[in-house]
Amino acid sequence: MRIIIVENYEEMSKKAAAMMASQIILKPESVLGLATGDTPLGMYKELIRMYNENMIDFSKVKTFNLDEYYGLGKDSNQSYNYYMTNNLFKHINIDKENINIPNGMVKNIEEECISYEKRIKEAGGIDIQVLGIGVNGHIGFNEPDVNFEAETHLVNLDEKTIESNSRFFKCIEEVPTKAISMGIKTIMHSKKIVLLANGASKADAIAKTVNGKISPEVPASILQLHQDVAIIVDKEAASKL
Ligand code: GLP
């Protein structure tokens, strides 16, 4: 693991965007694994800026998002599909055909999960996966007591996650209790991983991820076994390292 401690959110976002941009410049047909949440918003803004300044071209890029709430469609403004469209995709020249996000509205979840894995494999695997981290150490929506062997699957959200994500909804009752998420196995098969975290609320999760025992109780701790992970954290998130 390479730990990169930066001054603040802006620096974290710029460093992460620079890594993504160099991946796209080196390999224009890169397969990007993308994340949602507040953490990567600054990175997306920076990537849009680089695109507007003709520094990067997304026309051949393929993307796979980590997760989606079960039961929320792309028109719901809380869905991750809506988030991705508004915070990145509508601002860049990505081909819609190359965008992949789990479909939270399908009847046959199992089929959707199998097809998602198949699409990732057919694309040649994920070249670089961006991750945020939950306060309980989750990555994607792989909650504590995770099965490290799982691929894309339906998950039950942890109480802490529901509480923490309720800030995006009108009330806690509106937060879906399930989601479709890439599994740990899917994430671990990415060629490179960049995990971003900022703020004091993430300090515990980061300390356990980096220095703790590798355990299903802290899903992100498995990243210690990945051969190419960069963790970019601001001073506050690094305060317990
Ligand atoms: C959600 C997402 C994760 C994300 C996490 C942290 O639960 N499924 O992918 O990393 O929240 O979110 P934030 O970046 O808003 O702190």
Coordinates of N, CA and C and ligand atoms in Angstrom, one line a residue:
M1 N 0.8 -1.2 0.0 CA 0.0 0.0 0.0 C 0.9 1.2 0.0
R2 N 0.5 2.2 -0.9 CA 1.2 3.5 -0.8 C 0.3 4.5 -0.1
I3 N 0.8 5.1 0.9 CA -0.1 6.0 1.6 C 0.4 7.4 1.3
I4 N -0.5 8.2 0.7 CA -0.2 9.6 0.3 C -1.0 10.5 1.2
I5 N -0.3 11.2 2.1 CA -1.0 12.2 3.0 C -0.9 13.6 2.4
V6 N -2.1 14.2 2.2 CA -2.1 15.5 1.6 C -2.7 16.5 2.6
E7 N -2.6 17.8 2.3 CA -3.0 18.8 3.2 C -4.5 18.9 3.3
N8 N -5.2 18.8 2.2 CA -6.7 19.0 2.3 C -7.5 18.3 1.2
Y9 N -8.8 18.5 1.2 CA -9.6 17.8 0.2 C -9.3 18.2 -1.2
E10 N -8.9 19.4 -1.4 CA -8.6 19.9 -2.8 C -7.4 19.1 -3.3
E11 N -6.4 19.0 -2.5 CA -5.2 18.4 -2.9 C -5.4 16.9 -3.2
M12 N -6.2 16.3 -2.3 CA -6.6 14.9 -2.5 C -7.3 14.7 -3.8
S13 N -8.2 15.6 -4.1 CA -9.0 15.5 -5.4 C -8.1 15.6 -6.6
K14 N -7.2 16.6 -6.5 CA -6.3 16.9 -7.7 C -5.3 15.7 -7.9
K15 N -4.8 15.1 -6.8 CA -3.9 14.0 -7.0 C -4.6 12.8 -7.6
A16 N -5.9 12.5 -7.1 CA -6.6 11.4 -7.6 C -7.0 11.6 -9.1
A17 N -7.4 12.8 -9.4 CA -7.7 13.1 -10.8 C -6.4 13.0 -11.7
A18 N -5.3 13.4 -11.2 CA -4.0 13.2 -12.0 C -3.8 11.7 -12.3
M19 N -4.0 10.9 -11.3 CA -3.8 9.5 -11.5 C -4.7 8.9 -12.5
M20 N -6.0 9.3 -12.4 CA -7.0 8.8 -13.4 C -6.6 9.4 -14.8
A21 N -6.2 10.6 -14.9 CA -5.9 11.2 -16.2 C -4.7 10.5 -16.8
S22 N -3.7 10.2 -16.0 CA -2.5 9.6 -16.6 C -2.8 8.2 -17.1
Q23 N -3.7 7.5 -16.4 CA -4.2 6.2 -16.8 C -4.9 6.3 -18.2
I24 N -5.7 7.4 -18.4 CA -6.5 7.5 -19.6 C -5.5 8.0 -20.8
I25 N -4.5 8.8 -20.4 CA -3.6 9.2 -21.4 C -2.7 8.0 -21.9
L26 N -2.3 7.2 -20.9 CA -1.5 6.0 -21.3 C -2.3 5.0 -22.1
K27 N -3.5 4.9 -21.7 CA -4.4 3.8 -22.3 C -5.8 4.4 -22.6
P28 N -6.0 5.0 -23.8 CA -7.3 5.7 -24.0 C -8.5 4.8 -23.9
E29 N -8.3 3.5 -24.0 CA -9.5 2.6 -23.9 C -9.5 2.0 -22.5
S30 N -9.1 2.8 -21.5 CA -9.0 2.3 -20.1 C -10.4 1.9 -19.6
V31 N -10.5 1.0 -18.7 CA -11.7 0.6 -18.0 C -11.6 1.2 -16.6
L32 N -12.4 2.1 -16.3 CA -12.4 2.8 -15.0 C -13.5 2.3 -14.1
G33 N -13.1 2.0 -12.8 CA -14.1 1.6 -11.8 C -14.4 2.9 -11.0
L34 N -15.6 3.3 -10.9 CA -16.0 4.6 -10.3 C -16.8 4.4 -9.0
A35 N -16.7 5.4 -8.2 CA -17.4 5.4 -6.9 C -18.2 6.7 -6.8
T36 N -19.2 6.6 -5.8 CA -20.0 7.7 -5.6 C -19.8 8.3 -4.2
G37 N -20.7 9.0 -3.6 CA -20.5 9.6 -2.3 C -19.9 11.0 -2.5
D38 N -19.7 11.7 -1.3 CA -19.1 13.1 -1.3 C -17.6 13.0 -1.7
T39 N -17.0 12.0 -1.3 CA -15.5 12.0 -1.4 C -15.0 12.2 -2.8
P40 N -15.5 11.5 -3.9 CA -14.9 11.7 -5.2 C -15.4 12.9 -6.0
L41 N -16.3 13.7 -5.4 CA -16.9 14.8 -6.1 C -15.8 15.8 -6.7
G42 N -14.8 16.1 -5.8 CA -13.8 17.1 -6.2 C -12.9 16.5 -7.3
M43 N -12.7 15.2 -7.3 CA -11.9 14.5 -8.3 C -12.7 14.6 -9.7
Y44 N -14.0 14.4 -9.6 CA -14.8 14.4 -10.9 C -14.7 15.9 -11.4
K45 N -14.8 16.9 -10.6 CA -14.7 18.3 -11.0 C -13.4 18.5 -11.7
E46 N -12.4 18.0 -11.2 CA -11.0 18.2 -11.7 C -10.9 17.5 -13.1
L47 N -11.5 16.3 -13.2 CA -11.4 15.5 -14.4 C -12.2 16.3 -15.5
I48 N -13.3 16.9 -15.1 CA -14.1 17.7 -16.1 C -13.3 18.9 -16.6
R49 N -12.6 19.5 -15.6 CA -11.7 20.6 -16.0 C -10.7 20.2 -17.0
M50 N -10.0 19.1 -16.7 CA -9.0 18.6 -17.6 C -9.6 18.2 -19.0
Y51 N -10.8 17.7 -19.0 CA -11.4 17.4 -20.3 C -11.7 18.7 -21.0
N52 N -12.2 19.7 -20.3 CA -12.5 21.0 -21.0 C -11.2 21.7 -21.5
E53 N -10.1 21.3 -20.9 CA -8.9 21.9 -21.4 C -8.1 21.0 -22.4
N54 N -8.9 20.0 -22.9 CA -8.4 19.1 -23.9 C -7.2 18.2 -23.4
M55 N -7.1 18.0 -22.1 CA -6.0 17.2 -21.6 C -6.4 15.7 -21.7
I56 N -7.6 15.4 -21.6 CA -8.0 14.0 -21.6 C -9.3 13.8 -22.5
D57 N -9.3 12.6 -23.0 CA -10.4 12.3 -24.0 C -11.1 11.0 -23.5
F58 N -12.4 11.0 -23.2 CA -13.1 9.9 -22.7 C -13.8 9.0 -23.7
S59 N -13.6 9.4 -25.0 CA -14.4 8.7 -26.1 C -14.2 7.2 -26.1
K60 N -13.1 6.7 -25.7 CA -12.9 5.2 -25.7 C -12.9 4.6 -24.3
V61 N -13.1 5.4 -23.3 CA -13.1 4.9 -21.9 C -14.4 4.1 -21.6
K62 N -14.2 3.1 -20.9 CA -15.4 2.3 -20.4 C -15.4 2.5 -18.8
T63 N -16.6 2.6 -18.3 CA -16.7 2.7 -16.8 C -17.6 1.7 -16.2
F64 N -17.3 1.3 -15.0 CA -18.1 0.4 -14.2 C -18.3 1.0 -12.8
N65 N -19.5 1.3 -12.4 CA -19.6 1.8 -11.1 C -19.7 0.7 -10.0
L66 N -19.3 1.1 -8.8 CA -19.2 0.1 -7.8 C -20.5 -0.5 -7.4
D67 N -21.5 0.4 -7.3 CA -22.8 0.0 -6.6 C -24.0 0.9 -7.0
E68 N -25.1 0.4 -6.6 CA -26.4 1.2 -6.8 C -27.4 0.7 -5.8
Y69 N -28.2 1.6 -5.3 CA -29.2 1.3 -4.4 C -30.2 0.4 -5.1
Y70 N -30.7 -0.6 -4.4 CA -31.8 -1.5 -4.9 C -33.1 -0.7 -4.8
G71 N -33.8 -0.7 -5.9 CA -35.1 -0.1 -5.9 C -35.1 1.4 -6.3
L72 N -33.9 1.9 -6.6 CA -33.9 3.3 -7.2 C -33.5 3.3 -8.6
G73 N -34.3 4.0 -9.4 CA -34.0 4.0 -10.9 C -33.2 5.2 -11.2
K74 N -32.8 5.3 -12.5 CA -31.9 6.4 -12.9 C -32.6 7.8 -12.8
D75 N -33.9 7.8 -12.7 CA -34.6 9.1 -12.6 C -34.7 9.6 -11.1
S76 N -34.5 8.7 -10.2 CA -34.5 9.1 -8.8 C -33.2 9.9 -8.5
N77 N -33.4 11.1 -7.9 CA -32.2 11.9 -7.8 C -31.3 11.5 -6.6
Q78 N -31.7 10.4 -6.0 CA -30.8 9.8 -5.0 C -30.0 8.6 -5.5
S79 N -30.4 8.2 -6.7 CA -29.7 7.0 -7.3 C -28.3 7.4 -7.7
Y80 N -27.4 6.4 -7.7 CA -26.1 6.6 -8.1 C -26.0 6.8 -9.6
N81 N -26.9 6.3 -10.3 CA -27.0 6.6 -11.8 C -27.2 8.1 -12.0
Y82 N -28.1 8.7 -11.3 CA -28.4 10.1 -11.4 C -27.1 10.9 -11.0
Y83 N -26.5 10.5 -9.9 CA -25.3 11.1 -9.4 C -24.2 11.1 -10.5
M84 N -24.0 10.0 -11.1 CA -22.9 9.9 -12.1 C -23.2 10.7 -13.3
T85 N -24.5 10.7 -13.8 CA -24.8 11.5 -14.9 C -24.5 13.0 -14.6
N86 N -25.0 13.5 -13.5 CA -24.9 14.9 -13.2 C -23.5 15.4 -12.7
N87 N -22.8 14.5 -12.1 CA -21.5 14.9 -11.6 C -20.3 14.6 -12.5
L88 N -20.6 13.7 -13.5 CA -19.5 13.5 -14.5 C -19.9 13.3 -15.9
F89 N -20.8 12.3 -16.1 CA -21.0 11.8 -17.5 C -21.5 12.9 -18.5
K90 N -22.5 13.7 -18.0 CA -23.0 14.7 -18.9 C -22.0 15.8 -19.3
H91 N -20.9 15.9 -18.6 CA -20.0 16.9 -18.8 C -18.8 16.5 -19.7
I92 N -18.7 15.2 -20.0 CA -17.6 14.7 -20.8 C -18.0 14.0 -22.0
N93 N -17.1 13.6 -22.9 CA -17.4 12.9 -24.2 C -17.4 11.4 -24.1
I94 N -18.0 10.9 -23.0 CA -18.0 9.4 -22.9 C -19.2 8.9 -23.7
D95 N -19.0 7.7 -24.4 CA -20.0 7.1 -25.1 C -21.0 6.4 -24.1
K96 N -22.3 6.7 -24.2 CA -23.2 6.1 -23.3 C -23.2 4.6 -23.2
E97 N -22.9 4.0 -24.4 CA -22.8 2.6 -24.5 C -21.7 2.0 -23.5
N98 N -20.7 2.9 -23.2 CA -19.6 2.4 -22.4 C -19.7 2.6 -20.9
I99 N -20.9 3.1 -20.5 CA -21.2 3.4 -19.1 C -21.9 2.2 -18.5
N100 N -21.4 1.7 -17.4 CA -22.1 0.5 -16.7 C -22.3 0.9 -15.3
I101 N -23.5 0.7 -14.8 CA -23.9 0.9 -13.4 C -24.9 -0.2 -13.1
P102 N -24.7 -0.9 -12.0 CA -25.7 -1.9 -11.7 C -27.1 -1.3 -11.8
N103 N -28.1 -2.1 -12.3 CA -29.4 -1.7 -12.4 C -30.2 -2.1 -11.2
G104 N -30.6 -1.1 -10.4 CA -31.3 -1.4 -9.1 C -32.8 -1.6 -9.3
M105 N -33.2 -1.6 -10.5 CA -34.7 -1.8 -10.7 C -35.1 -3.1 -11.3
V106 N -34.1 -4.0 -11.6 CA -34.4 -5.2 -12.2 C -35.2 -6.2 -11.3
K107 N -35.9 -7.1 -11.9 CA -36.6 -8.1 -11.1 C -35.7 -9.2 -10.8
N108 N -34.9 -9.6 -11.8 CA -34.0 -10.7 -11.6 C -32.6 -10.2 -11.2
I109 N -32.4 -10.1 -9.9 CA -31.2 -9.5 -9.4 C -30.0 -10.4 -9.7
E110 N -30.2 -11.7 -9.5 CA -29.1 -12.7 -9.7 C -28.6 -12.6 -11.1
E111 N -29.5 -12.5 -12.1 CA -29.1 -12.4 -13.5 C -28.3 -11.1 -13.7
E112 N -28.8 -10.0 -13.1 CA -28.1 -8.7 -13.3 C -26.7 -8.7 -12.7
C113 N -26.5 -9.4 -11.6 CA -25.2 -9.5 -10.9 C -24.3 -10.3 -11.8
I114 N -24.8 -11.4 -12.3 CA -23.9 -12.3 -13.2 C -23.5 -11.5 -14.5
S115 N -24.5 -10.8 -15.0 CA -24.3 -10.1 -16.3 C -23.3 -8.9 -16.0
Y116 N -23.3 -8.3 -14.8 CA -22.4 -7.2 -14.5 C -21.0 -7.8 -14.5
E117 N -20.8 -8.9 -13.8 CA -19.4 -9.5 -13.7 C -19.0 -9.9 -15.1
K118 N -19.9 -10.4 -15.9 CA -19.5 -10.8 -17.3 C -19.0 -9.6 -18.1
R119 N -19.8 -8.5 -18.0 CA -19.4 -7.3 -18.7 C -18.0 -6.8 -18.3
I120 N -17.7 -6.9 -17.0 CA -16.4 -6.4 -16.5 C -15.3 -7.3 -17.2
K121 N -15.6 -8.6 -17.1 CA -14.6 -9.5 -17.7 C -14.4 -9.3 -19.2
E122 N -15.5 -9.1 -19.9 CA -15.5 -8.9 -21.4 C -14.7 -7.6 -21.7
A123 N -14.8 -6.7 -20.8 CA -14.1 -5.4 -21.1 C -12.6 -5.5 -20.8
G124 N -12.2 -6.7 -20.3 CA -10.8 -6.9 -20.0 C -10.4 -6.6 -18.6
G125 N -11.4 -6.4 -17.7 CA -11.1 -6.1 -16.3 C -10.9 -4.6 -16.0
I126 N -11.0 -4.3 -14.8 CA -10.9 -2.8 -14.4 C -9.4 -2.4 -14.3
D127 N -9.0 -1.4 -15.0 CA -7.6 -0.9 -15.0 C -7.4 -0.2 -13.7
I128 N -8.3 0.7 -13.3 CA -8.1 1.5 -12.1 C -9.4 1.7 -11.4
Q129 N -9.5 1.3 -10.2 CA -10.8 1.4 -9.4 C -10.6 2.5 -8.3
V130 N -11.6 3.4 -8.4 CA -11.6 4.5 -7.3 C -12.5 4.0 -6.2
L131 N -12.0 4.2 -5.0 CA -12.9 3.8 -3.8 C -13.0 4.9 -2.8
G132 N -14.1 5.1 -2.2 CA -14.3 5.9 -1.0 C -14.3 4.9 0.1
I133 N -14.6 5.3 1.3 CA -14.6 4.3 2.4 C -15.8 4.8 3.3
G134 N -16.5 3.8 3.8 CA -17.6 4.1 4.8 C -16.9 4.3 6.2
V135 N -17.7 4.9 7.1 CA -17.1 5.1 8.5 C -16.9 3.8 9.2
N136 N -17.6 2.7 8.7 CA -17.4 1.4 9.3 C -16.4 0.6 8.5
G137 N -15.7 1.2 7.5 CA -14.7 0.5 6.8 C -15.2 -0.2 5.5
H138 N -16.5 0.1 5.1 CA -17.0 -0.5 3.9 C -16.4 0.1 2.7
I139 N -16.3 -0.8 1.6 CA -15.9 -0.3 0.3 C -17.0 -0.8 -0.7
G140 N -17.4 0.1 -1.6 CA -18.6 -0.2 -2.4 C -19.7 -0.2 -1.4
F141 N -20.5 -1.3 -1.4 CA -21.4 -1.5 -0.3 C -21.1 -2.8 0.4
N142 N -19.9 -3.1 0.5 CA -19.5 -4.4 1.2 C -19.3 -4.0 2.7
E143 N -20.3 -4.4 3.4 CA -20.4 -4.0 4.8 C -19.6 -5.0 5.7
P144 N -19.4 -4.6 7.0 CA -18.7 -5.5 7.9 C -19.3 -6.9 7.9
D145 N -18.4 -7.9 8.2 CA -18.7 -9.3 8.1 C -18.9 -9.7 6.7
V146 N -18.3 -9.0 5.8 CA -18.3 -9.3 4.4 C -17.7 -10.7 4.1
N147 N -18.2 -11.2 3.0 CA -17.6 -12.4 2.4 C -16.5 -12.0 1.4
F148 N -15.3 -12.2 1.7 CA -14.2 -11.8 0.8 C -14.3 -12.4 -0.6
E149 N -15.0 -13.5 -0.7 CA -15.0 -14.3 -1.9 C -16.1 -13.8 -2.9
A150 N -17.0 -12.9 -2.4 CA -18.2 -12.5 -3.2 C -17.9 -11.6 -4.4
E151 N -18.6 -11.9 -5.5 CA -18.6 -11.0 -6.6 C -19.8 -10.1 -6.5
T152 N -20.2 -9.5 -7.6 CA -21.3 -8.5 -7.6 C -22.6 -9.2 -7.0
H153 N -23.2 -8.6 -6.0 CA -24.3 -9.3 -5.3 C -25.2 -8.3 -4.6
L154 N -26.4 -8.8 -4.2 CA -27.3 -7.9 -3.4 C -26.9 -7.9 -2.0
V155 N -26.8 -6.7 -1.4 CA -26.3 -6.6 0.0 C -27.4 -5.9 0.9
N156 N -27.4 -6.2 2.1 CA -28.2 -5.5 3.1 C -27.3 -4.4 3.7
L157 N -27.8 -3.2 3.7 CA -27.0 -2.1 4.2 C -27.0 -2.2 5.8
D158 N -25.8 -1.8 6.3 CA -25.6 -1.7 7.7 C -26.3 -0.5 8.3
E159 N -26.7 -0.6 9.6 CA -27.4 0.5 10.2 C -26.6 1.8 10.1
K160 N -25.3 1.7 10.3 CA -24.4 2.9 10.3 C -24.4 3.5 8.9
T161 N -24.4 2.7 7.9 CA -24.4 3.2 6.5 C -25.7 3.9 6.2
I162 N -26.8 3.3 6.6 CA -28.1 3.9 6.4 C -28.2 5.3 7.1
E163 N -27.7 5.3 8.3 CA -27.7 6.5 9.1 C -26.8 7.6 8.4
S164 N -25.6 7.2 8.0 CA -24.7 8.1 7.4 C -25.2 8.6 6.1
N165 N -25.8 7.7 5.3 CA -26.2 8.1 4.0 C -27.6 8.8 4.0
S166 N -28.2 8.9 5.2 CA -29.5 9.5 5.3 C -29.4 11.0 5.0
R167 N -28.2 11.6 5.1 CA -28.0 13.0 4.9 C -28.4 13.4 3.5
F168 N -28.4 12.4 2.5 CA -28.7 12.7 1.2 C -30.3 12.6 0.9
F169 N -31.0 12.1 1.9 CA -32.4 11.8 1.7 C -33.2 12.7 2.6
K170 N -34.6 12.8 2.4 CA -35.4 13.7 3.2 C -35.5 13.1 4.6
C171 N -35.6 11.8 4.8 CA -35.6 11.2 6.1 C -35.0 9.8 6.0
I172 N -34.7 9.3 7.2 CA -33.9 8.0 7.2 C -34.8 6.9 6.6
E173 N -36.1 7.0 6.8 CA -37.0 5.9 6.2 C -36.9 5.8 4.7
E174 N -36.5 6.9 4.1 CA -36.4 6.9 2.6 C -35.1 6.2 2.1
V175 N -34.1 6.0 3.0 CA -32.9 5.3 2.5 C -33.1 3.9 2.2
P176 N -32.8 3.4 1.0 CA -33.0 2.0 0.7 C -32.2 1.1 1.7
T177 N -32.7 -0.1 2.0 CA -32.0 -0.9 2.9 C -31.1 -2.0 2.2
K178 N -31.2 -2.0 0.9 CA -30.4 -2.9 0.1 C -29.8 -2.2 -1.1
A179 N -28.7 -2.9 -1.6 CA -28.0 -2.3 -2.7 C -27.4 -3.4 -3.5
I180 N -27.1 -3.1 -4.8 CA -26.3 -4.1 -5.6 C -24.9 -3.6 -5.5
S181 N -23.9 -4.4 -5.2 CA -22.5 -3.9 -5.1 C -21.6 -4.9 -5.7
M182 N -20.5 -4.4 -6.4 CA -19.4 -5.2 -6.7 C -19.0 -5.9 -5.4
G183 N -18.5 -7.1 -5.5 CA -18.0 -7.8 -4.3 C -16.5 -7.5 -4.1
I184 N -16.0 -7.9 -3.0 CA -14.6 -7.7 -2.7 C -13.7 -8.4 -3.7
K185 N -14.2 -9.6 -4.2 CA -13.4 -10.3 -5.2 C -13.3 -9.5 -6.5
T186 N -14.4 -8.9 -6.8 CA -14.5 -8.0 -8.0 C -13.5 -6.9 -7.9
I187 N -13.5 -6.2 -6.7 CA -12.7 -5.0 -6.4 C -11.2 -5.5 -6.4
M188 N -10.9 -6.6 -5.8 CA -9.5 -7.1 -5.7 C -8.9 -7.5 -7.0
H189 N -9.8 -7.8 -8.0 CA -9.3 -8.1 -9.3 C -8.9 -6.9 -10.2
S190 N -9.2 -5.7 -9.7 CA -8.8 -4.5 -10.4 C -7.3 -4.4 -10.4
K191 N -6.8 -3.9 -11.6 CA -5.3 -3.9 -11.7 C -4.7 -2.8 -10.7
K192 N -5.4 -1.7 -10.6 CA -4.9 -0.7 -9.6 C -6.1 -0.2 -8.8
I193 N -5.8 0.2 -7.6 CA -6.9 0.8 -6.8 C -6.4 2.1 -6.2
V194 N -7.3 3.1 -6.2 CA -7.0 4.4 -5.5 C -8.1 4.6 -4.5
L195 N -7.8 4.6 -3.2 CA -8.8 4.8 -2.2 C -8.6 6.2 -1.6
L196 N -9.7 7.0 -1.6 CA -9.7 8.3 -1.1 C -10.5 8.5 0.2
A197 N -9.9 9.3 1.1 CA -10.7 9.6 2.3 C -10.3 10.9 2.8
N198 N -11.2 11.7 3.3 CA -10.9 13.0 3.9 C -11.8 13.1 5.2
G199 N -11.3 13.9 6.1 CA -12.1 14.3 7.3 C -11.9 13.3 8.4
A200 N -12.1 13.8 9.6 CA -11.8 13.1 10.9 C -12.7 11.9 11.0
S201 N -13.9 11.9 10.4 CA -14.9 10.8 10.6 C -14.3 9.5 10.0
K202 N -13.4 9.7 9.1 CA -12.8 8.5 8.4 C -11.5 8.0 9.0
A203 N -11.0 8.7 10.1 CA -9.7 8.4 10.6 C -9.6 7.0 11.2
D204 N -10.6 6.5 11.9 CA -10.6 5.2 12.4 C -10.6 4.1 11.4
A205 N -11.5 4.3 10.4 CA -11.6 3.3 9.3 C -10.3 3.3 8.5
I206 N -9.6 4.4 8.3 CA -8.3 4.4 7.6 C -7.2 3.7 8.5
A207 N -7.2 4.0 9.8 CA -6.2 3.4 10.6 C -6.4 1.8 10.6
K208 N -7.6 1.4 10.7 CA -7.9 -0.1 10.7 C -7.5 -0.7 9.3
T209 N -7.8 0.1 8.3 CA -7.5 -0.4 6.9 C -6.1 -0.6 6.7
V210 N -5.3 0.4 7.2 CA -3.8 0.3 6.9 C -3.1 -0.5 7.9
N211 N -3.4 -0.4 9.2 CA -2.6 -1.0 10.2 C -3.3 -2.1 10.9
G212 N -4.6 -2.3 10.7 CA -5.3 -3.3 11.5 C -5.1 -4.7 10.9
K213 N -5.8 -5.6 11.6 CA -5.8 -7.0 11.1 C -6.6 -7.1 9.9
I214 N -6.3 -8.0 9.0 CA -7.2 -8.2 7.8 C -8.3 -9.0 8.3
S215 N -9.5 -8.4 8.3 CA -10.7 -9.1 8.8 C -12.0 -8.6 8.1
P216 N -12.9 -9.6 8.0 CA -14.2 -9.2 7.4 C -14.9 -8.1 8.1
E217 N -14.5 -7.9 9.4 CA -15.2 -6.8 10.1 C -14.8 -5.4 9.6
V218 N -13.6 -5.3 9.0 CA -13.2 -4.1 8.3 C -13.0 -4.4 6.8
P219 N -14.0 -4.4 6.0 CA -13.9 -4.8 4.6 C -12.7 -4.3 3.9
A220 N -12.4 -3.0 4.1 CA -11.2 -2.4 3.4 C -9.9 -2.9 3.8
S221 N -9.8 -3.6 4.9 CA -8.5 -4.2 5.4 C -7.9 -5.2 4.4
I222 N -8.8 -5.8 3.6 CA -8.4 -6.8 2.5 C -7.4 -6.1 1.5
L223 N -7.5 -4.8 1.4 CA -6.7 -4.1 0.4 C -5.2 -4.2 0.7
Q224 N -4.9 -4.6 2.0 CA -3.5 -4.8 2.3 C -2.9 -5.9 1.4
L225 N -3.7 -6.8 0.9 CA -3.2 -7.9 0.1 C -3.1 -7.5 -1.4
H226 N -3.6 -6.3 -1.8 CA -3.6 -6.0 -3.2 C -2.2 -5.4 -3.5
Q227 N -1.8 -5.7 -4.7 CA -0.4 -5.4 -5.1 C -0.2 -3.9 -5.5
D228 N -1.3 -3.2 -5.9 CA -1.1 -1.8 -6.4 C -2.2 -0.9 -5.9
V229 N -2.1 -0.6 -4.6 CA -3.1 0.3 -4.0 C -2.5 1.6 -3.5
A230 N -3.1 2.7 -3.9 CA -2.7 4.0 -3.4 C -3.8 4.5 -2.5
I231 N -3.5 5.0 -1.3 CA -4.5 5.5 -0.4 C -4.2 7.0 -0.3
I232 N -5.0 7.9 -0.8 CA -4.8 9.3 -0.7 C -5.7 9.9 0.4
V233 N -5.1 10.4 1.5 CA -5.9 10.8 2.6 C -5.4 12.3 3.0
D234 N -6.4 13.0 3.5 CA -6.0 14.3 4.0 C -5.5 14.2 5.4
K235 N -5.0 15.2 6.0 CA -4.4 15.1 7.4 C -5.4 14.6 8.4
E236 N -6.6 15.0 8.3 CA -7.6 14.6 9.3 C -7.9 13.1 9.2
A237 N -8.0 12.6 8.0 CA -8.3 11.2 7.8 C -7.1 10.3 8.2
A238 N -5.9 11.0 8.1 CA -4.6 10.3 8.4 C -4.3 10.4 9.9
S239 N -5.1 11.1 10.7 CA -4.7 11.5 12.0 C -4.5 10.3 13.0
K240 N -5.0 9.1 12.7 CA -4.8 8.0 13.6 C -3.8 6.9 13.0
L241 N -3.1 7.3 12.0 CA -2.1 6.4 11.4 C -0.9 6.4 12.2
Ligands
GLP1 C1 -21.5 5.0 0.2 C2 -20.9 4.3 -1.0 C3 -19.5 4.1 -0.9 C4 -18.8 5.4 -0.4 C5 -19.3 5.7 1.0 C6 -18.7 6.9 1.6 O1 -22.0 4.1 1.2 N1 -21.6 3.1 -1.4 O2 -19.0 3.7 -2.2 O3 -17.4 5.2 -0.4 O4 -20.7 5.9 0.9 O5 -19.3 8.0 1.2 P1 -18.8 9.5 1.4 O6 -17.8 9.6 0.3 O7 -20.0 10.4 1.1 O8 -18.3 9.6 2.7

